[in-house]
Short mmCIF file of C-alpha atoms and ligand atoms in Angstrom, two decimals:
data_model
loop_
_atom_site.label_atom_id
_atom_site.label_comp_id
_atom_site.label_asym_id
_atom_site.label_seq_id
_atom_site.Cartn_x
_atom_site.Cartn_y
_atom_site.Cartn_z
CA UNK S 1 49.90 132.78 78.95
CA UNK S 2 51.07 131.54 74.88
CA UNK S 3 51.71 134.41 72.77
CA UNK S 4 49.46 134.88 70.08
CA UNK S 5 50.85 135.30 66.18
CA UNK S 6 48.67 137.03 63.82
CA UNK S 7 48.41 134.66 60.81
CA UNK S 8 49.25 137.39 58.36
CA UNK S 9 53.07 137.67 59.57
CA UNK S 10 53.52 133.92 59.05
CA UNK S 11 52.32 134.01 55.79
CA UNK S 12 54.50 137.17 55.05
CA UNK S 13 57.72 135.63 56.14
CA UNK S 14 56.88 132.84 54.36
CA UNK S 15 56.80 134.11 50.86
CA UNK S 16 59.43 136.51 51.86
CA UNK S 17 61.82 134.12 52.72
CA UNK S 18 60.69 131.53 50.63
CA UNK S 19 58.98 128.70 52.57
CA UNK S 20 55.33 129.01 50.92
CA UNK S 21 54.73 130.18 48.07
CA UNK S 22 50.82 130.28 46.04
CA UNK S 23 50.83 127.73 43.62
CA UNK S 24 50.88 128.82 40.00
CA UNK S 25 51.42 132.15 40.85
CA UNK S 26 52.54 133.65 37.86
CA UNK S 27 48.73 132.59 36.38
CA UNK S 28 47.22 134.33 39.51
CA UNK S 29 47.85 131.53 41.55
CA UNK S 30 45.33 128.50 41.89
CA UNK S 31 43.25 128.75 45.47
CA UNK S 32 43.75 126.61 48.23
CA UNK S 33 47.28 124.83 46.24
CA UNK S 34 50.86 125.94 47.80
CA UNK S 35 53.63 125.23 47.03
CA UNK S 36 57.05 124.59 49.24
CA UNK S 37 60.30 127.00 48.19
CA UNK S 38 63.78 126.33 49.22
CA UNK S 39 63.36 126.63 53.15
CA UNK S 40 59.57 125.27 52.91
CA UNK S 41 60.45 121.78 51.72
CA UNK S 42 63.43 121.60 54.04
CA UNK S 43 61.33 122.03 56.95
CA UNK S 44 58.81 119.74 55.74
CA UNK S 45 61.13 117.38 54.86
CA UNK S 46 62.25 117.40 58.45
CA UNK S 47 58.66 117.26 59.78
CA UNK S 48 58.41 113.96 57.98
CA UNK S 49 61.63 112.31 59.17
CA UNK S 50 60.68 113.74 62.70
CA UNK S 51 57.38 111.47 62.37
CA UNK S 52 59.52 108.71 60.57
CA UNK S 53 61.94 108.83 63.14
CA UNK S 54 59.73 107.90 66.43
CA UNK S 55 56.89 105.98 64.37
CA UNK S 56 59.14 103.86 62.65
CA UNK S 57 62.86 103.52 63.17
CA UNK S 58 62.77 103.86 66.58
CA UNK S 59 60.40 101.46 67.40
CA UNK S 60 60.38 97.12 66.93
CA UNK S 61 56.79 97.37 66.36
CA UNK S 62 56.11 99.22 63.44
CA UNK S 63 56.92 99.17 59.65
CA UNK S 64 56.84 101.97 56.69
CA UNK S 65 54.51 101.55 53.25
CA UNK S 66 54.81 103.60 50.46
CA UNK S 67 51.24 103.11 48.20
CA UNK S 68 50.46 104.21 45.28
CA UNK S 69 47.84 107.47 45.07
CA UNK S 70 45.68 104.86 42.38
CA UNK S 71 44.16 102.40 43.87
CA UNK S 72 41.40 100.06 42.85
CA UNK S 73 38.09 101.60 43.25
CA UNK S 74 36.37 98.59 45.15
CA UNK S 75 39.42 100.07 47.67
CA UNK S 76 37.03 103.05 48.39
CA UNK S 77 33.81 101.18 48.36
CA UNK S 78 34.81 98.98 50.63
CA UNK S 79 36.04 101.98 52.65
CA UNK S 80 32.91 103.60 52.57
CA UNK S 81 34.58 106.56 50.89
CA UNK S 82 32.21 106.57 47.73
CA UNK S 83 29.09 106.32 49.40
CA UNK S 84 29.46 108.42 52.48
CA UNK S 85 32.45 110.88 52.07
CA UNK S 86 30.65 114.35 51.52
CA UNK S 87 30.07 117.35 53.37
CA UNK S 88 26.68 118.97 53.11
CA UNK S 89 26.52 121.94 51.93
CA UNK S 90 23.41 124.67 50.99
CA UNK S 91 23.64 127.37 48.50
CA UNK S 92 22.92 131.30 49.23
CA UNK S 93 20.06 132.17 46.97
CA UNK S 94 21.41 135.50 46.39
CA UNK S 95 25.11 135.07 45.49
CA UNK S 96 25.25 131.28 44.76
CA UNK S 97 28.28 130.46 46.98
CA UNK S 98 28.17 127.16 48.48
CA UNK S 99 28.99 126.60 52.11
CA UNK S 100 29.11 123.50 54.53
CA UNK S 101 25.65 123.87 56.82
CA UNK S 102 28.20 122.81 59.97
CA UNK S 103 30.15 125.93 59.45
CA UNK S 104 27.02 128.54 59.19
CA UNK S 105 26.71 130.04 61.71
CA UNK S 106 23.33 131.87 63.61
CA UNK S 107 22.71 135.84 62.79
CA UNK S 108 22.47 136.36 66.57
CA UNK S 109 26.35 134.71 66.84
CA UNK S 110 27.89 136.70 64.21
CA UNK S 111 30.67 138.99 65.45
CA UNK S 112 30.75 142.28 63.82
CA UNK S 113 33.38 145.05 63.86
CA UNK S 114 32.72 148.63 64.75
CA UNK S 115 31.87 149.45 61.34
CA UNK S 116 29.17 146.56 61.36
CA UNK S 117 30.96 144.22 59.25
CA UNK S 118 30.80 140.55 59.69
CA UNK S 119 34.01 139.42 61.29
CA UNK S 120 35.90 136.04 60.42
CA UNK S 121 35.24 133.31 62.68
CA UNK S 122 37.08 130.63 63.02
CA UNK S 123 36.38 127.45 62.06
CA UNK S 124 33.49 125.34 63.96
CA UNK S 125 34.61 121.83 65.40
CA UNK S 126 33.79 119.67 62.70
CA UNK S 127 34.80 116.24 61.07
CA UNK S 128 33.77 114.97 57.67
CA UNK S 129 31.36 112.60 58.89
CA UNK S 130 28.87 110.57 56.69
CA UNK S 131 26.11 111.86 54.54
CA UNK S 132 23.40 110.32 56.62
CA UNK S 133 24.73 111.57 59.69
CA UNK S 134 25.13 115.19 58.21
CA UNK S 135 21.79 115.06 56.97
CA UNK S 136 20.21 114.02 61.04
CA UNK S 137 22.64 116.45 62.05
CA UNK S 138 21.30 119.24 59.77
CA UNK S 139 19.39 122.03 61.46
CA UNK S 140 17.26 124.40 60.48
CA UNK S 141 18.50 127.27 58.48
CA UNK S 142 16.55 130.21 58.87
CA UNK S 143 18.33 131.76 61.19
CA UNK S 144 22.25 130.88 59.29
CA UNK S 145 24.09 133.94 57.37
CA UNK S 146 25.86 133.33 54.50
CA UNK S 147 29.69 133.81 55.23
CA UNK S 148 29.80 135.41 51.53
CA UNK S 149 27.09 138.38 51.55
CA UNK S 150 25.40 138.04 54.43
CA UNK S 151 21.99 137.35 54.12
CA UNK S 152 20.66 135.43 56.14
CA UNK S 153 18.31 132.45 56.01
CA UNK S 154 18.11 132.56 51.92
CA UNK S 155 19.68 129.07 51.37
CA UNK S 156 18.67 125.75 49.31
CA UNK S 157 18.00 122.89 50.95
CA UNK S 158 21.31 120.79 51.99
CA UNK S 159 22.84 118.74 49.30
CA UNK S 160 25.68 116.63 49.72
CA UNK S 161 28.68 117.49 48.09
CA UNK S 162 31.44 114.36 47.61
CA UNK S 163 35.15 114.73 48.84
CA UNK S 164 36.77 112.46 46.33
CA UNK S 165 38.23 114.10 43.41
CA UNK S 166 37.70 111.45 40.08
CA UNK S 167 39.95 110.99 37.40
CA UNK S 168 39.77 108.00 34.24
CA UNK S 169 42.55 105.30 33.54
CA UNK S 170 42.87 103.72 30.27
CA UNK S 171 43.27 104.63 26.80
CA UNK S 172 40.32 102.26 25.37
CA UNK S 173 37.02 102.41 25.83
CA UNK S 174 36.71 98.62 26.61
CA UNK S 175 39.47 98.99 29.56
CA UNK S 176 38.79 102.55 30.70
CA UNK S 177 37.42 103.21 34.60
CA UNK S 178 36.63 105.64 36.80
CA UNK S 179 39.05 105.79 40.05
CA UNK S 180 39.07 108.42 43.11
CA UNK S 181 42.02 110.59 43.94
CA UNK S 182 43.26 109.12 47.81
CA UNK S 183 41.22 111.53 50.02
CA UNK S 184 44.04 109.37 52.98
CA UNK S 185 46.58 107.28 53.19
CA UNK S 186 44.86 104.53 55.28
CA UNK S 187 43.20 102.43 52.70
CA UNK S 188 46.65 101.61 51.11
CA UNK S 189 47.74 100.06 54.63
CA UNK S 190 44.62 98.10 54.83
CA UNK S 191 44.84 97.15 51.52
CA UNK S 192 48.57 95.40 51.75
CA UNK S 193 47.56 94.32 55.53
CA UNK S 194 48.07 90.98 54.00
CA UNK S 195 51.20 91.38 52.01
CA UNK S 196 53.00 92.71 55.15
CA UNK S 197 51.87 90.01 57.28
CA UNK S 198 52.86 87.51 54.79
CA UNK S 199 57.10 89.37 53.75
CA UNK S 200 57.95 90.14 57.32
CA UNK S 201 57.78 88.85 61.19
CA UNK S 202 55.47 90.93 62.49
CA UNK S 203 52.88 89.53 65.45
CA UNK S 204 50.26 91.38 66.54
CA UNK S 205 50.65 93.68 68.10
CA UNK S 206 51.76 95.82 65.56
CA UNK S 207 51.85 98.94 63.19
CA UNK S 208 52.05 99.81 59.56
CA UNK S 209 52.94 103.51 58.51
CA UNK S 210 52.68 105.74 55.77
CA UNK S 211 53.64 109.31 54.73
CA UNK S 212 51.74 110.45 51.53
CA UNK S 213 49.81 112.90 49.52
CA UNK S 214 45.76 113.06 49.82
CA UNK S 215 43.40 115.00 47.92
CA UNK S 216 39.89 116.15 49.11
CA UNK S 217 37.86 118.55 47.26
CA UNK S 218 37.34 120.72 50.01
CA UNK S 219 33.98 122.79 49.75
CA UNK S 220 35.96 125.38 52.07
CA UNK S 221 39.15 126.27 52.33
CA UNK S 222 41.02 128.41 54.27
CA UNK S 223 44.08 129.82 56.43
CA UNK S 224 47.03 129.24 54.54
CA UNK S 225 48.13 125.69 54.25
CA UNK S 226 45.99 124.49 57.43
CA UNK S 227 43.29 123.42 54.75
CA UNK S 228 43.85 122.14 51.01
CA UNK S 229 42.61 120.54 48.70
CA UNK S 230 46.04 118.65 48.05
CA UNK S 231 47.93 117.76 51.88
CA UNK S 232 50.45 115.13 52.75
CA UNK S 233 49.08 113.18 55.82
CA UNK S 234 51.29 110.69 57.54
CA UNK S 235 49.36 107.51 59.27
CA UNK S 236 50.17 104.48 61.51
CA UNK S 237 47.62 101.89 61.45
CA UNK S 238 48.07 99.64 65.24
CA UNK S 239 46.66 96.69 64.92
CA UNK S 240 46.19 94.97 68.26
CA UNK S 241 43.99 92.33 69.77
CA UNK S 242 40.42 93.64 70.89
CA UNK S 243 40.18 93.74 73.86
CA UNK S 244 43.36 95.48 74.54
CA UNK S 245 42.38 98.46 72.02
CA UNK S 246 41.83 100.74 74.85
CA UNK S 247 45.12 100.71 76.26
CA UNK S 248 46.72 100.74 72.77
CA UNK S 249 44.38 104.00 72.41
CA UNK S 250 45.91 105.87 75.82
CA UNK S 251 49.38 104.58 74.54
CA UNK S 252 48.74 106.48 71.68
CA UNK S 253 47.57 109.58 72.54
CA UNK S 254 50.25 110.14 74.85
CA UNK S 255 53.17 109.41 72.28
CA UNK S 256 51.66 111.26 69.73
CA UNK S 257 50.98 114.20 72.16
CA UNK S 258 54.00 113.99 73.55
CA UNK S 259 55.92 114.04 70.03
CA UNK S 260 54.33 117.64 69.08
CA UNK S 261 56.26 118.74 72.72
CA UNK S 262 59.39 117.10 72.11
CA UNK S 263 59.67 119.26 68.89
CA UNK S 264 59.15 122.42 70.71
CA UNK S 265 55.14 123.10 70.22
CA UNK S 266 54.40 125.15 73.66
CA UNK S 267 52.69 122.96 76.21
CA UNK S 268 49.95 125.94 76.73
CA UNK S 269 48.99 125.75 72.65
CA UNK S 270 48.22 121.93 72.55
CA UNK S 271 45.35 119.95 74.15
CA UNK S 272 42.93 116.83 73.50
CA UNK S 273 40.03 117.00 72.30
CA UNK S 274 37.40 114.23 72.64
CA UNK S 275 34.59 113.77 70.34
CA UNK S 276 31.33 112.96 71.84
CA UNK S 277 29.22 109.91 70.67
CA UNK S 278 27.07 111.75 67.62
CA UNK S 279 30.04 113.01 66.63
CA UNK S 280 32.11 109.77 65.88
CA UNK S 281 32.53 108.56 62.44
CA UNK S 282 30.39 105.82 61.49
CA UNK S 283 33.82 103.35 62.26
CA UNK S 284 35.21 104.83 65.37
CA UNK S 285 34.61 103.38 69.08
CA UNK S 286 36.58 106.70 69.75
CA UNK S 287 38.08 109.56 68.72
CA UNK S 288 40.41 112.45 70.06
CA UNK S 289 41.92 114.91 68.19
CA UNK S 290 45.31 116.75 69.35
CA UNK S 291 44.39 120.37 68.99
CA UNK S 292 46.80 123.85 68.03
CA UNK S 293 45.72 127.08 68.97
CA UNK S 294 45.66 128.24 65.51
CA UNK S 295 45.90 132.22 65.10
CA UNK S 296 42.64 132.39 62.83
CA UNK S 297 39.81 135.22 63.80
CA UNK S 298 39.64 135.47 67.41
CA UNK S 299 42.44 132.70 67.47
CA UNK S 300 40.82 129.63 68.20
CA UNK S 301 41.58 125.53 68.87
CA UNK S 302 41.86 123.47 65.56
CA UNK S 303 42.68 119.94 64.73
CA UNK S 304 46.52 119.17 64.14
CA UNK S 305 45.65 115.40 64.57
CA UNK S 306 43.16 112.61 65.20
CA UNK S 307 43.51 109.53 67.09
CA UNK S 308 40.66 107.45 66.25
CA UNK S 309 39.96 103.60 67.56
CA UNK S 310 38.66 102.31 63.87
CA UNK S 311 37.94 98.94 65.52
CA UNK S 312 38.03 95.95 62.79
CA UNK S 313 35.81 97.71 60.17
CA UNK S 314 38.16 98.17 58.01
CA UNK S 315 39.66 94.90 57.68
CA UNK S 316 36.28 93.30 57.57
CA UNK S 317 34.87 95.96 55.13
CA UNK S 318 37.84 94.96 52.71
CA UNK S 319 36.86 91.31 52.94
CA UNK S 320 33.62 92.31 51.30
CA UNK S 321 34.99 94.31 48.71
CA UNK S 322 36.70 91.33 47.58
CA UNK S 323 33.77 89.49 47.45
CA UNK S 324 32.10 92.18 45.01
CA UNK S 325 34.99 91.92 42.73
CA UNK S 326 32.43 89.52 40.16
CA UNK S 327 29.83 92.43 40.48
CA UNK S 328 31.68 95.13 39.65
CA UNK S 329 33.11 93.16 36.23
CA UNK S 330 29.54 92.73 35.72
CA UNK S 331 28.55 96.04 36.61
CA UNK S 332 31.01 97.69 34.02
CA UNK S 333 33.58 98.23 36.23
CA UNK S 334 31.31 100.94 38.08
CA UNK S 335 31.13 100.44 41.78
CA UNK S 336 28.47 103.36 41.88
CA UNK S 337 26.07 100.74 40.39
CA UNK S 338 26.80 98.21 42.84
CA UNK S 339 26.34 97.14 46.64
CA UNK S 340 29.29 95.61 48.36
CA UNK S 341 28.43 91.65 49.15
CA UNK S 342 26.78 90.78 52.65
CA UNK S 343 29.52 89.93 55.44
CA UNK S 344 29.13 86.16 56.02
CA UNK S 345 29.14 84.54 59.46
CA UNK S 346 32.34 82.96 59.59
CA UNK S 347 34.10 86.84 59.01
CA UNK S 348 36.78 86.51 61.73
CA UNK S 349 38.59 83.90 59.50
CA UNK S 350 38.29 85.63 56.44
CA UNK S 351 41.53 86.55 53.73
CA UNK S 352 42.27 89.65 56.13
CA UNK S 353 42.31 87.82 60.09
CA UNK S 354 45.14 86.86 62.05
CA UNK S 355 46.12 83.38 63.32
CA UNK S 356 47.90 83.85 66.80
CA UNK S 357 49.94 81.12 67.47
CA UNK S 358 50.10 81.14 70.71
CA UNK S 359 46.83 81.14 71.95
CA UNK S 360 45.82 79.42 68.95
CA UNK S 361 42.72 81.62 67.83
CA UNK S 362 42.43 83.57 64.48
CA UNK S 363 40.73 87.21 64.46
CA UNK S 364 40.57 90.20 62.95
CA UNK S 365 42.76 92.79 64.84
CA UNK S 366 41.29 96.20 66.16
CA UNK S 367 42.83 99.27 64.86
CA UNK S 368 44.20 102.45 66.45
CA UNK S 369 45.53 105.03 64.01
CA UNK S 370 46.88 108.21 65.13
CA UNK S 371 46.52 110.65 61.32
CA UNK S 372 48.23 113.59 61.35
CA UNK S 373 48.44 116.53 58.58
CA UNK S 374 52.28 116.87 57.38
CA UNK S 375 51.10 120.87 56.42
CA UNK S 376 48.97 121.37 58.82
CA UNK S 377 52.16 120.09 62.01
CA UNK S 378 54.84 122.64 59.80
CA UNK S 379 51.81 125.24 59.67
CA UNK S 380 51.93 125.06 63.69
CA UNK S 381 55.32 124.56 63.89
CA UNK S 382 55.88 127.84 62.12
CA UNK S 383 53.58 129.57 64.33
CA UNK S 384 54.91 128.60 67.60
CA UNK S 385 57.83 129.73 66.48
CA UNK S 386 57.62 132.37 64.75
CA UNK S 387 58.78 135.89 67.81
CA UNK S 388 59.70 139.06 67.39
CA UNK S 389 61.63 140.82 69.45
CA UNK S 390 63.96 144.58 70.18
CA UNK S 391 67.35 144.25 69.91
CA UNK S 392 69.11 147.35 70.43
CA UNK S 393 66.55 149.47 69.26
CA UNK S 394 65.90 147.14 66.02
CA UNK S 395 63.20 144.64 65.86
CA UNK S 396 64.05 140.73 64.86
CA UNK S 397 62.01 138.31 63.25
CA UNK S 398 62.98 134.87 64.49
CA UNK S 399 61.79 131.54 64.15
CA UNK S 400 62.78 129.41 67.14
CA UNK S 401 62.17 126.02 65.54
CA UNK S 402 64.23 123.20 67.38
CA UNK S 403 67.41 121.92 65.92
CA UNK S 404 65.66 118.95 63.95
CA UNK S 405 63.35 121.21 62.29
CA UNK S 406 65.29 123.72 61.31
CA UNK S 407 65.64 124.24 57.57
CA UNK S 408 69.33 125.26 57.92
CA UNK S 409 71.23 124.12 61.06
CA UNK S 410 74.34 125.61 60.55
CA UNK S 411 75.35 129.14 58.41
CA UNK S 412 78.96 130.17 57.81
CA UNK S 413 80.29 133.53 57.39
CA UNK S 414 84.24 134.97 56.59
CA UNK S 415 83.66 138.27 59.06
CA UNK S 416 85.22 140.59 56.09
CA UNK S 417 85.61 139.13 51.99
CA UNK S 418 89.66 139.35 52.61
CA UNK S 419 92.89 138.23 54.41
CA UNK S 420 91.98 134.79 53.78
CA UNK S 421 88.59 134.78 55.56
CA UNK S 422 86.68 133.55 52.77
CA UNK S 423 88.99 130.57 52.15
CA UNK S 424 88.61 129.41 55.63
CA UNK S 425 85.04 129.32 55.76
CA UNK S 426 84.08 127.31 53.03
CA UNK S 427 86.24 125.06 54.32
CA UNK S 428 84.21 124.95 57.22
CA UNK S 429 81.08 124.91 55.66
CA UNK S 430 82.41 122.05 52.86
CA UNK S 431 83.30 119.91 55.95
CA UNK S 432 80.04 120.54 58.01
CA UNK S 433 77.46 120.22 54.89
CA UNK S 434 78.50 116.59 54.81
CA UNK S 435 77.08 116.14 58.44
CA UNK S 436 74.14 118.76 58.74
CA UNK S 437 72.33 121.26 55.81
CA UNK S 438 74.32 124.31 55.86
CA UNK S 439 74.76 128.10 54.69
CA UNK S 440 77.37 129.96 53.03
CA UNK S 441 77.35 133.43 53.00
CA UNK S 442 79.79 136.35 53.00
CA UNK S 443 77.25 139.25 51.04
CA UNK S 444 76.31 142.29 53.61
CA UNK S 445 77.36 143.86 56.90
CA UNK S 446 77.37 140.43 59.37
CA UNK S 447 74.44 142.08 61.35
CA UNK S 448 72.00 141.43 58.61
CA UNK S 449 73.17 138.21 57.99
CA UNK S 450 72.66 137.21 61.26
CA UNK S 451 69.19 138.71 61.10
CA UNK S 452 68.65 136.39 57.84
CA UNK S 453 69.08 133.59 59.69
CA UNK S 454 67.46 134.23 62.28
CA UNK S 455 64.53 134.73 60.04
CA UNK S 456 65.14 131.42 58.90
CA UNK S 457 65.58 129.40 62.33
CA UNK S 458 68.98 128.66 62.09
CA UNK S 459 70.57 127.80 65.14
CA UNK S 460 74.17 128.22 65.06
CA UNK S 461 76.11 130.92 62.77
CA UNK S 462 79.86 130.52 62.72
CA UNK S 463 82.11 133.25 61.40
CA UNK S 464 85.88 132.97 60.79
CA UNK S 465 87.54 136.27 61.89
CA UNK S 466 90.58 137.77 62.48
CA UNK S 467 91.34 135.82 65.55
CA UNK S 468 90.87 132.87 63.49
CA UNK S 469 93.57 133.39 61.11
CA UNK S 470 95.81 133.45 64.97
CA UNK S 471 94.33 131.10 66.83
CA UNK S 472 91.85 129.05 64.43
CA UNK S 473 89.24 129.60 66.97
CA UNK S 474 85.88 130.62 65.11
CA UNK S 475 82.65 132.38 67.07
CA UNK S 476 79.78 130.36 67.19
CA UNK S 477 76.24 132.15 68.03
CA UNK S 478 73.38 130.56 69.39
CA UNK S 479 69.97 132.10 67.56
CA UNK S 480 67.84 132.14 70.68
CA UNK S 481 70.17 133.98 73.04
CA UNK S 482 72.54 135.32 70.17
CA UNK S 483 75.36 134.41 72.93
CA UNK S 484 78.87 133.50 71.00
CA UNK S 485 81.13 131.21 71.98
CA UNK S 486 85.05 130.34 70.56
CA UNK S 487 85.37 127.40 69.63
CA UNK S 488 88.56 125.85 68.22
CA UNK S 489 87.76 124.58 63.98
CA UNK S 490 89.35 121.04 65.10
CA UNK S 491 86.36 120.73 68.24
CA UNK S 492 83.09 122.98 65.79
CA UNK S 493 81.87 119.04 64.40
CA UNK S 494 81.67 117.67 67.71
CA UNK S 495 79.95 120.76 69.78
CA UNK S 496 77.69 121.22 66.94
CA UNK S 497 76.36 117.84 67.15
CA UNK S 498 76.34 118.00 70.58
CA UNK S 499 74.17 120.63 70.68
CA UNK S 500 72.19 120.12 67.87
CA UNK S 501 71.58 116.52 68.96
CA UNK S 502 71.07 115.36 64.71
P1 ATP T 601 39.09 118.14 59.64
O1 ATP T 601 38.34 118.27 60.41
O2 ATP T 601 39.73 119.77 60.08
O3 ATP T 601 38.76 118.02 58.22
P2 ATP T 601 39.50 115.73 60.00
O4 ATP T 601 38.82 115.28 60.82
O5 ATP T 601 38.65 115.57 58.10
O6 ATP T 601 39.74 116.90 59.06
P3 ATP T 601 41.31 113.14 59.15
O7 ATP T 601 40.37 112.58 58.12
O8 ATP T 601 41.13 112.61 60.19
O9 ATP T 601 40.96 114.69 58.98
O10 ATP T 601 42.67 113.61 58.39
C1 ATP T 601 43.86 113.40 59.53
C2 ATP T 601 44.35 114.27 59.73
O11 ATP T 601 45.16 115.59 58.14
C3 ATP T 601 44.02 115.83 60.16
O12 ATP T 601 44.15 116.27 61.40
C4 ATP T 601 44.55 116.94 59.14
O13 ATP T 601 45.92 117.28 59.97
C5 ATP T 601 45.12 116.34 57.95
N1 ATP T 601 44.26 117.15 56.94
C6 ATP T 601 42.99 116.59 56.86
N2 ATP T 601 42.07 117.06 56.00
C7 ATP T 601 43.28 118.59 55.57
C8 ATP T 601 43.09 119.02 54.20
N3 ATP T 601 42.02 119.58 53.40
N4 ATP T 601 44.07 119.97 54.30
C9 ATP T 601 45.30 119.79 55.53
N5 ATP T 601 45.52 119.04 55.97
C10 ATP T 601 44.22 117.91 56.39
#
């Protein structure tokens, strides 16, 4: 049975050890925005590097991209976001708090504690779906409970709440326009599909990968960095010939699931959840979520990554978008005032089509999209790595990170601050930091220094002691087992490289 860690323990460790802070904390904080501290930024960078390594570096069929966050407004018209990317919300008539309709609980389903207070409920499995689909699914709210004040059935009619942030670009009235701050990184990849085809030697099947910030004005944010309004995504658009898409979908399901396991997530805490037909986003032929058992509410499965078969929808839509350009100029550059141009019959030969020179045929490729959240993954890795144990009557907190994710790989200590030990330890530290992220510490009792590193998830601690002065060996202590071995200083780098596999 997998252990259940409390989210509060993680939040408190993150704050105490400088992994994650509330944004603008000195001003009382900004809801649902977080800053990564010195250890957190290393962890997050390691999650991104591990993704990039698996998805781009180790593959011959995938290239990377880094697109700007601000894009032409027609991108979001074509993708469907300006018209459809909204949550359906209802406002409680008593307390005026808005809640996503699909997050409202039935009165009967509500769980209370011994004093009759509502217990926090885990989130429903809900995707951001189109407004039309959400309206069609909206049920009778007469038995629903307001999660804020507990009033039953006192809601306004459900209404769409747009999730994209808007901003203005341009200083002059004549050329200023409304832009959207991207709610996903994927569209930057579709918009550059032809650029990548023209400038590289890629041939279908191939993928384009990107990691970057996305922004959504989420109605409800919760659970620390699980759902925030600014977050980072790692997305791959893998282009393939129609007819081979089911096979590639299976390939990516397996590859992505194994990526989490390879980085140390406990298999018991991970599973797939297939989407039912009525739950699929308007563009998707199939979708599966990789879910992790996050410790919220009663401990529930929540989405970590979505893998979707997006068919040829996006590239076809962007072909329509390109043909809408004139209309957009005529509408004072306002995408909300115009309709997207109709698709012409020869769409498969359009500017975003692909010519297969072996089969001598032109088509719009299908796309398989594994879309992961970097912050959510970082949270899952933190939760999974967190452990508490008793050692010689004392509680030890530790993060059992895989070496690839550990913010600090090696800590170096002199046992005491005399007899030349600090100088030797500093030399070792200066040598090793060229290869790994290292930390030097000479303050306090050695046991406390070990505990601090256990809590930071550092896999190895090296100590320079009296024996080092005699035979040039040091102790190397392993975090999880706490076992120590003596290694000669000239063998240290080889030893650590082997153990860390980085
Ligand atoms: P959810 O159902 O949780 O709102 P989604 O299905 O809308 O997520 P996608 O659009 O598929 O999410 O985005 C891909 C990934 O990006 C998600 O699996 C998640 O890891 C991450 N993600 C999406 N929204 C957020 C958010 N508000 N905060 C943090 N991560 C997010």
